[in-house]
Amino acid sequence: MKRFLTLFLALSLIDVLMVSCFCDCPSPDEAPFVYCQIDTENLDNSGQEITIASDTVVKSAYGIRLAIETVLGDVCQATHSMPLLSGAYAVGCHCEVATYFYSTNPITRVEILTNAAFDANTPAGSDVADRFFRFNGESYTEAGQAIRNTQSLSYTGEHILELLLMEAPENAGEYQFNVEIELQDGTVYTSLTPVIYLR
Amino acid sequence: MKKMNWINPLAAILIASATVQAQDTPTEVDRWKFHAYVGVESVQGLPFDEVDPSVTYLNRLPYSGIAIPIGIEFQYHKVPNLWIGVEAFNYVAASSSFSDDQFHRQLEREYAGLEVVASDFYDYVQPIDDFSGFRFFIGYRKEFGVWSVAARASLGRFDYLPWEGEVLMKETNANKYYRVEYSTDFRRREPVYKTYGARIRVGYSILPWLEVNAHVGGNLGRMEYEREILFTDLYEGTSTEENLTETYRTTQINYGIGVGFRF
């Protein structure tokens, strides 16, 4: 048993030293990331502060809160290292933290599909992404462009986009929006908003 | 505290110095008397247009401050109780009780249906902080032994500096945002802020040439200025520009103490 423990510790030490010596630090200024998940919620912007909507919103003050999950590296799955094994990667390599992150699998398509007709020309199933805009305090950016702008980021993790509906539907009623984001490799992420009554 | 404009007080000191030197000529001493003084006074500005809700926020601006007046008075021997003079003053401290919240409510009255969500309205008290100016006056002064009483009427002007700001407003129950930018340039127009004042001063002579005094008075002020407003619909990307000519009126009460030198 003692011999086994000694061997295990020795292997761990070798692993640490090898990773320390041969670890592959990305360029210090930039690093790749991947899109991993999106999630949506309804927003109510009728007051001074934008809030998560309950079940009814004034249609001219409706918005979608889009959360985009990004992960540093090439794969979405989180890696779990064994205790003591490769633990020195972060410390031993002394990799500098990147300040610019880029997607190697860029977004090729963004759609926001409505499940109910906006008006006679916009039936259920239409793409209404061009009616949603992101407001950054100074200017509006069309939703598709705002989502594509996440292809270069200053940090990875969760990114929140508040997409405001700037051309409200004529018809009041229950709505649901399906946000679809397609990547270059064909991966499609979708998220369906909770049902909301737009009055 | 903003930078202070000492030009006017310095000019007054130079005038005082020059006139004091002028008394070296015996005939001038016989004909003229001089009184140079410096003091400190509290100024309380009262909102003149409080009752009119249509006036802009600046017109409603209540404020208070501390000013340093420095002046010189001249007396001609044939009219011994009549004095004429000039006084320069500069504010060394000022504050306003007008809050951001009051300003926002004012804007929301001006733009019905919009509400303020953010503002970067800086230096709207700058006109007060940078107050400086001068007054010409004529007065009557009578001595009672070591005591003296003087009353005077004055006409003067203040200097203001431009101010500007920016406010983000939002349409109630909608996703539309607007930017409202304000700017004023008092120098574009005649920067005349006229004041009409009156004051009573009581003095006590410690020495024949040295007097301490206290005063109380008031001023009415009036100034026209141009306010430029750039209203931008941030979604449509359209802007409208508006130039408003507004009048700022104020009522001041001031009181203070000073020390004077007689020649």
Coordinates of C-alpha atoms in Angstrom, one line a residue:
Chain A
M1 CA 0.0 0.0 0.0
K2 CA 2.8 2.3 0.9
R3 CA 4.5 1.6 -2.3
F4 CA 1.3 2.3 -4.2
L5 CA 0.9 5.7 -2.5
T6 CA 4.5 6.6 -3.3
L7 CA 4.0 5.7 -6.9
F8 CA 0.8 7.7 -7.1
L9 CA 2.4 10.8 -5.7
A10 CA 5.4 10.4 -7.9
L11 CA 3.2 10.1 -11.0
S12 CA 1.2 13.1 -9.9
L13 CA 4.4 15.1 -9.5
I14 CA 5.6 14.0 -12.9
D15 CA 2.2 15.0 -14.4
V16 CA 2.4 18.4 -12.8
L17 CA 6.0 19.0 -14.0
M18 CA 5.2 17.8 -17.5
V19 CA 2.1 20.1 -17.8
S20 CA 4.1 22.9 -16.3
C21 CA 6.8 22.5 -18.9
F22 CA 4.8 21.6 -22.0
C23 CA 1.5 23.3 -21.4
D24 CA 0.1 25.0 -24.4
C25 CA -0.7 28.6 -23.4
P26 CA -2.9 30.4 -25.9
S27 CA -1.7 33.7 -27.2
P28 CA -1.9 36.0 -24.2
D29 CA -4.0 38.6 -26.0
E30 CA -6.7 36.4 -27.5
A31 CA -8.4 33.1 -27.0
P32 CA -11.1 31.1 -28.8
F33 CA -14.5 30.4 -27.3
V34 CA -17.6 28.3 -28.2
Y35 CA -21.3 29.0 -28.0
C36 CA -22.9 26.4 -25.8
Q37 CA -26.4 27.3 -24.9
I38 CA -29.0 30.1 -25.1
D39 CA -31.9 30.8 -22.8
T40 CA -34.8 33.4 -23.0
E41 CA -37.1 35.2 -20.7
N42 CA -39.8 37.9 -21.3
L43 CA -39.1 41.5 -20.4
D44 CA -41.3 44.3 -19.3
N45 CA -39.9 47.8 -20.2
S46 CA -43.0 49.8 -19.4
G47 CA -41.4 51.5 -16.4
Q48 CA -38.2 53.3 -15.8
E49 CA -36.3 50.0 -15.1
I50 CA -36.6 47.0 -17.3
T51 CA -37.8 43.9 -15.4
I52 CA -38.5 40.3 -16.0
A53 CA -42.2 40.1 -17.1
S54 CA -44.8 38.1 -15.3
D55 CA -47.6 37.1 -17.6
T56 CA -48.8 40.4 -19.3
V57 CA -46.9 43.2 -20.9
V58 CA -47.9 46.3 -22.8
K59 CA -47.0 45.2 -26.3
S60 CA -45.0 48.4 -27.1
A61 CA -42.8 47.8 -24.1
Y62 CA -42.1 44.1 -24.6
G63 CA -38.7 42.6 -24.8
I64 CA -36.8 39.3 -24.8
R65 CA -33.9 38.7 -22.4
L66 CA -31.5 36.5 -24.3
A67 CA -28.7 34.8 -22.3
I68 CA -25.9 33.3 -24.4
E69 CA -23.6 30.9 -22.7
T70 CA -20.0 30.9 -24.0
V71 CA -17.2 28.7 -22.8
L72 CA -13.5 29.3 -23.2
G73 CA -11.8 26.7 -25.5
D74 CA -13.1 24.4 -28.2
V75 CA -15.7 22.3 -26.5
C76 CA -18.7 23.1 -24.4
Q77 CA -18.3 20.3 -22.0
A78 CA -16.6 21.3 -18.8
T79 CA -13.5 19.4 -18.1
H80 CA -13.0 17.9 -14.6
S81 CA -9.5 17.1 -13.8
M82 CA -8.6 14.4 -11.3
P83 CA -7.3 15.6 -8.0
L84 CA -3.6 16.3 -8.2
L85 CA -3.5 15.4 -11.9
S86 CA -2.8 18.3 -14.3
G87 CA -3.7 20.7 -11.5
A88 CA -0.7 22.8 -12.3
Y89 CA -2.1 23.8 -15.6
A90 CA -3.5 27.1 -14.4
V91 CA -0.7 27.8 -12.0
G92 CA 2.3 26.2 -13.5
C93 CA 1.9 27.6 -17.0
H94 CA 1.5 31.1 -15.8
C95 CA -0.8 31.7 -18.8
E96 CA -1.7 35.3 -19.1
V97 CA -5.4 36.1 -19.1
A98 CA -6.6 36.9 -22.6
T99 CA -8.4 40.2 -23.2
Y100 CA -10.1 39.3 -26.5
F101 CA -12.1 36.2 -27.2
Y102 CA -13.2 35.0 -30.6
S103 CA -15.5 32.4 -31.9
T104 CA -14.1 29.8 -34.3
N105 CA -17.6 28.7 -35.2
P106 CA -19.4 31.9 -36.0
I107 CA -23.1 32.6 -36.1
T108 CA -24.6 32.3 -39.6
R109 CA -28.3 32.7 -38.9
V110 CA -30.5 34.4 -36.3
E111 CA -34.2 34.1 -36.3
I112 CA -36.9 35.1 -33.9
L113 CA -40.1 33.3 -34.8
T114 CA -43.5 34.3 -33.5
N115 CA -46.1 31.7 -32.8
A116 CA -49.0 34.1 -33.4
A117 CA -49.7 36.5 -36.2
F118 CA -48.5 40.1 -35.7
D119 CA -50.8 41.4 -38.4
A120 CA -52.1 40.3 -41.8
N121 CA -48.7 40.5 -43.4
T122 CA -46.9 38.8 -40.5
P123 CA -48.6 35.4 -39.9
A124 CA -47.7 32.9 -37.2
G125 CA -44.3 31.4 -37.8
S126 CA -42.8 34.6 -39.3
D127 CA -39.3 35.7 -38.5
V128 CA -39.7 39.0 -36.6
A129 CA -36.0 39.4 -35.7
D130 CA -35.8 42.7 -37.6
R131 CA -38.4 44.1 -35.2
F132 CA -36.2 43.5 -32.1
F133 CA -33.4 45.9 -31.2
R134 CA -30.8 46.1 -28.5
F135 CA -30.4 49.5 -26.9
N136 CA -27.1 50.2 -25.3
G137 CA -27.9 53.6 -23.7
E138 CA -26.9 55.5 -26.8
S139 CA -28.1 53.8 -29.9
Y140 CA -30.2 50.8 -31.2
T141 CA -28.7 47.8 -32.9
E142 CA -30.9 45.3 -34.8
A143 CA -31.2 42.0 -32.9
G144 CA -29.5 39.9 -35.5
Q145 CA -26.5 42.2 -35.6
A146 CA -26.4 42.5 -31.8
I147 CA -26.3 38.7 -31.5
R148 CA -23.6 38.4 -34.2
N149 CA -21.5 41.0 -32.4
T150 CA -21.0 38.5 -29.6
Q151 CA -18.6 36.7 -31.9
S152 CA -15.8 38.8 -30.4
L153 CA -16.0 39.3 -26.7
S154 CA -14.0 40.8 -23.9
Y155 CA -14.9 38.0 -21.5
T156 CA -16.5 34.5 -21.7
G157 CA -19.4 33.1 -19.7
E158 CA -23.0 34.3 -19.8
H159 CA -23.8 37.2 -22.0
I160 CA -27.2 39.0 -21.6
L161 CA -28.8 40.8 -24.5
E162 CA -32.0 42.7 -23.9
L163 CA -33.9 42.7 -27.2
L164 CA -36.6 45.3 -27.3
L165 CA -39.6 44.9 -29.6
M166 CA -39.7 48.2 -31.5
E167 CA -42.6 47.4 -33.8
A168 CA -45.4 46.0 -31.7
P169 CA -47.9 43.6 -33.2
E170 CA -51.3 44.9 -34.1
N171 CA -53.1 42.0 -32.4
A172 CA -53.2 41.7 -28.7
G173 CA -53.0 38.2 -27.4
E174 CA -50.8 35.4 -26.2
Y175 CA -47.4 35.2 -27.8
Q176 CA -44.4 33.0 -27.7
F177 CA -41.1 33.6 -29.5
N178 CA -38.6 31.0 -30.6
V179 CA -35.1 32.3 -30.8
E180 CA -32.9 30.3 -33.2
I181 CA -29.2 30.7 -33.6
E182 CA -27.3 28.6 -36.2
L183 CA -23.6 28.3 -36.2
Q184 CA -21.3 27.7 -39.2
D185 CA -20.9 24.0 -38.4
G186 CA -24.7 23.6 -38.6
T187 CA -25.3 23.6 -34.8
V188 CA -28.6 25.2 -34.0
Y189 CA -29.4 26.6 -30.6
T190 CA -33.1 27.4 -29.8
S191 CA -34.9 28.8 -26.9
L192 CA -38.7 29.3 -26.6
T193 CA -39.8 32.2 -24.4
P194 CA -42.5 31.6 -21.8
V195 CA -46.0 32.4 -23.0
I196 CA -46.7 36.1 -22.6
Y197 CA -49.9 38.1 -23.1
L198 CA -49.2 41.3 -25.1
R199 CA -52.0 43.8 -24.5
Chain B
M1 CA -15.4 75.2 -6.0
K2 CA -14.7 76.6 -9.4
K3 CA -11.8 78.9 -10.3
M4 CA -12.4 82.4 -9.2
N5 CA -12.3 85.5 -11.2
W6 CA -10.2 87.9 -9.4
I7 CA -9.8 90.4 -12.2
N8 CA -12.5 92.7 -11.0
P9 CA -11.4 92.8 -7.4
L10 CA -7.8 93.3 -8.5
A11 CA -8.9 96.2 -10.8
A12 CA -10.7 97.7 -7.8
I13 CA -7.6 97.4 -5.7
L14 CA -5.5 99.0 -8.4
I15 CA -8.0 101.9 -8.7
A16 CA -8.0 102.3 -4.9
S17 CA -4.2 102.3 -4.8
A18 CA -4.0 104.8 -7.6
T19 CA -6.5 107.1 -6.1
V20 CA -4.9 106.9 -2.6
Q21 CA -1.6 107.9 -4.2
A22 CA -3.4 110.7 -5.9
Q23 CA -4.1 112.3 -2.5
D24 CA -0.4 113.3 -2.3
T25 CA -1.4 116.5 -4.0
P26 CA -2.6 118.9 -1.3
T27 CA -5.3 120.3 -3.4
E28 CA -6.7 116.8 -4.1
V29 CA -6.8 116.1 -0.4
D30 CA -8.8 119.2 0.1
R31 CA -11.3 118.3 -2.6
W32 CA -11.8 114.6 -2.3
K33 CA -12.1 111.9 0.4
F34 CA -11.7 108.3 -0.3
H35 CA -13.0 105.2 1.5
A36 CA -11.6 101.8 0.5
Y37 CA -13.2 98.7 2.0
V38 CA -13.2 95.0 1.9
G39 CA -15.8 92.7 3.4
V40 CA -17.5 89.3 3.4
E41 CA -21.2 88.9 2.8
S42 CA -23.7 86.2 2.7
V43 CA -26.0 86.2 -0.2
Q44 CA -29.4 84.4 -0.2
G45 CA -31.1 84.0 -3.6
L46 CA -34.8 83.6 -3.5
P47 CA -36.7 81.8 -6.3
F48 CA -38.5 84.6 -8.0
D49 CA -40.8 82.6 -10.3
E50 CA -41.8 79.9 -7.9
V51 CA -45.4 80.4 -8.5
D52 CA -45.2 80.0 -12.3
P53 CA -44.9 76.3 -13.2
S54 CA -44.1 77.1 -16.8
V55 CA -40.7 78.7 -16.0
T56 CA -37.6 76.7 -16.5
Y57 CA -35.7 75.2 -13.7
L58 CA -32.9 77.8 -13.8
N59 CA -35.5 80.5 -13.1
R60 CA -36.6 78.7 -10.1
L61 CA -33.1 78.2 -8.8
P62 CA -32.8 79.0 -5.1
Y63 CA -29.2 79.4 -3.9
S64 CA -27.0 80.8 -1.3
G65 CA -23.4 81.9 -1.3
I66 CA -20.6 83.8 0.3
A67 CA -19.1 86.7 -1.6
I68 CA -16.1 89.0 -1.1
P69 CA -16.9 92.6 -2.0
I70 CA -14.1 95.1 -2.4
G71 CA -14.7 98.7 -3.3
I72 CA -13.8 102.3 -3.1
E73 CA -16.0 105.3 -2.5
F74 CA -15.3 109.0 -3.4
Q75 CA -16.6 112.1 -1.8
Y76 CA -16.3 115.6 -3.2
H77 CA -15.9 118.4 -0.7
K78 CA -18.8 120.5 -1.9
V79 CA -21.4 117.8 -1.2
P80 CA -19.9 116.2 2.0
N81 CA -22.6 113.5 2.5
L82 CA -22.8 112.3 -1.0
W83 CA -20.6 109.4 -2.1
I84 CA -20.1 107.7 -5.3
G85 CA -18.2 104.5 -5.8
V86 CA -17.6 101.2 -7.5
E87 CA -17.5 97.7 -5.9
A88 CA -16.3 94.4 -7.3
F89 CA -17.3 91.1 -5.9
N90 CA -16.5 87.5 -6.3
Y91 CA -18.2 84.5 -4.9
V92 CA -16.0 82.2 -2.9
A93 CA -18.7 79.6 -2.1
A94 CA -22.1 78.8 -3.4
S95 CA -24.6 76.1 -3.3
S96 CA -28.1 75.4 -4.6
S97 CA -30.9 73.5 -3.0
F98 CA -32.2 72.6 -6.4
S99 CA -31.7 68.8 -6.6
D100 CA -31.3 66.4 -9.6
D101 CA -34.7 65.0 -8.7
Q102 CA -36.3 68.4 -9.0
F103 CA -34.6 68.9 -12.3
H104 CA -35.9 65.6 -13.6
R105 CA -39.4 66.4 -12.6
Q106 CA -39.1 69.7 -14.4
L107 CA -38.0 67.9 -17.5
E108 CA -40.8 65.5 -17.3
R109 CA -43.3 68.4 -17.1
E110 CA -41.6 69.9 -20.2
Y111 CA -41.8 66.6 -22.1
A112 CA -45.1 65.1 -21.2
G113 CA -45.1 61.3 -21.7
L114 CA -41.4 60.9 -21.2
E115 CA -39.5 60.0 -18.1
V116 CA -35.9 60.6 -17.2
V117 CA -33.9 57.4 -16.9
A118 CA -30.4 58.7 -16.8
S119 CA -28.8 62.1 -16.7
D120 CA -25.4 63.6 -17.1
F121 CA -26.3 67.1 -16.3
Y122 CA -23.2 68.6 -15.0
D123 CA -22.4 72.1 -13.8
Y124 CA -25.9 73.4 -13.6
V125 CA -24.9 75.3 -10.5
Q126 CA -21.8 76.6 -12.3
P127 CA -23.5 80.0 -12.9
I128 CA -23.7 80.5 -9.2
D129 CA -20.2 79.2 -8.4
D130 CA -18.6 81.5 -10.9
F131 CA -20.5 84.6 -10.0
S132 CA -18.5 87.7 -10.1
G133 CA -19.3 91.2 -11.1
F134 CA -19.3 94.8 -10.1
R135 CA -21.6 97.6 -9.1
F136 CA -21.7 101.3 -9.4
F137 CA -23.4 103.1 -6.6
I138 CA -24.4 106.4 -5.2
G139 CA -25.0 106.9 -1.5
Y140 CA -25.6 109.2 1.4
R141 CA -23.5 109.0 4.5
K142 CA -23.8 110.8 7.8
E143 CA -21.5 110.6 10.8
F144 CA -22.6 110.7 14.4
G145 CA -19.3 110.9 16.3
V146 CA -17.5 107.6 15.8
W147 CA -20.6 106.1 14.3
S148 CA -21.8 106.5 10.7
V149 CA -24.8 105.5 8.7
A150 CA -24.8 105.1 5.0
A151 CA -27.5 104.2 2.4
R152 CA -26.8 103.6 -1.2
A153 CA -28.5 102.5 -4.5
S154 CA -26.5 100.5 -7.0
L155 CA -26.6 99.4 -10.6
G156 CA -24.4 96.5 -11.6
R157 CA -23.9 93.3 -13.5
F158 CA -22.9 89.7 -12.9
D159 CA -20.9 87.4 -15.1
Y160 CA -22.1 83.9 -15.8
L161 CA -20.4 81.0 -17.5
P162 CA -22.2 78.7 -19.9
W163 CA -23.5 75.3 -18.8
E164 CA -24.6 72.2 -20.6
G165 CA -25.9 68.8 -19.9
E166 CA -27.5 65.6 -21.3
V167 CA -30.4 63.6 -20.3
L168 CA -31.7 60.2 -21.4
M169 CA -35.5 60.0 -21.4
K170 CA -37.8 57.1 -22.1
E171 CA -41.3 57.0 -23.4
T172 CA -43.7 55.7 -20.8
N173 CA -45.0 52.2 -21.7
A174 CA -42.7 51.9 -24.7
N175 CA -39.3 50.9 -25.7
K176 CA -38.4 54.3 -27.3
Y177 CA -35.6 56.3 -25.8
Y178 CA -34.7 60.0 -26.4
R179 CA -31.7 62.1 -25.7
V180 CA -32.1 65.7 -24.7
E181 CA -29.0 67.9 -24.8
Y182 CA -28.9 71.3 -23.3
S183 CA -26.4 74.0 -23.7
T184 CA -26.3 77.7 -23.1
D185 CA -23.8 80.2 -24.2
F186 CA -24.3 83.5 -22.5
R187 CA -21.4 85.0 -24.4
R188 CA -23.2 84.5 -27.7
R189 CA -25.7 87.2 -26.5
E190 CA -24.8 90.2 -24.5
P191 CA -23.9 88.5 -21.2
V192 CA -25.6 91.3 -19.2
Y193 CA -27.1 90.2 -16.0
K194 CA -28.3 93.5 -14.6
T195 CA -28.8 94.0 -11.0
Y196 CA -30.5 96.8 -9.1
G197 CA -29.7 97.0 -5.4
A198 CA -30.0 99.0 -2.2
R199 CA -28.1 98.7 1.0
I200 CA -27.8 100.3 4.4
R201 CA -24.4 100.2 6.2
V202 CA -23.5 101.1 9.8
G203 CA -19.9 101.9 10.5
Y204 CA -17.9 102.4 13.7
S205 CA -14.5 104.3 13.5
I206 CA -11.9 102.6 15.6
L207 CA -9.3 105.1 14.4
P208 CA -9.8 108.2 12.2
W209 CA -8.7 106.2 9.2
L210 CA -10.1 102.7 10.2
E211 CA -13.7 101.7 10.3
V212 CA -15.5 98.5 10.8
N213 CA -19.0 98.2 9.4
A214 CA -22.0 95.9 8.9
H215 CA -24.5 96.1 6.1
V216 CA -27.8 94.6 4.9
G217 CA -29.3 95.0 1.5
G218 CA -31.0 93.4 -1.4
N219 CA -30.7 93.1 -5.2
L220 CA -33.1 92.4 -8.0
G221 CA -31.4 90.7 -11.0
R222 CA -32.5 90.0 -14.5
M223 CA -30.7 88.3 -17.4
E224 CA -31.8 87.0 -20.8
Y225 CA -30.0 84.0 -22.1
E226 CA -30.4 81.5 -25.0
R227 CA -30.9 77.8 -24.3
E228 CA -30.3 75.4 -27.1
I229 CA -32.0 72.1 -26.9
L230 CA -31.2 69.2 -29.2
F231 CA -33.9 66.5 -28.9
T232 CA -32.9 63.2 -30.6
D233 CA -35.2 60.3 -31.2
L234 CA -32.6 57.6 -30.8
Y235 CA -34.6 54.9 -32.6
E236 CA -35.6 57.0 -35.6
G237 CA -32.3 58.8 -35.6
T238 CA -33.9 62.1 -36.1
S239 CA -33.1 65.3 -34.2
T240 CA -34.8 68.6 -33.7
E241 CA -33.1 71.7 -32.5
E242 CA -34.8 74.4 -30.6
N243 CA -33.5 77.7 -29.4
L244 CA -35.3 79.3 -26.5
T245 CA -34.7 82.7 -25.2
E246 CA -35.3 82.7 -21.5
T247 CA -35.2 85.2 -18.7
Y248 CA -33.6 84.5 -15.4
R249 CA -34.7 86.7 -12.6
T250 CA -33.7 86.6 -9.1
T251 CA -34.1 88.4 -5.8
Q252 CA -31.2 88.5 -3.4
I253 CA -30.8 89.4 0.2
N254 CA -27.3 90.0 1.3
Y255 CA -25.8 90.9 4.6
G256 CA -22.2 91.1 5.8
I257 CA -19.4 92.8 7.6
G258 CA -16.4 94.7 6.4
V259 CA -13.5 96.9 7.2
G260 CA -12.8 100.2 5.6
F261 CA -9.9 102.6 5.3
R262 CA -10.5 106.4 5.1
F263 CA -8.2 108.8 3.5

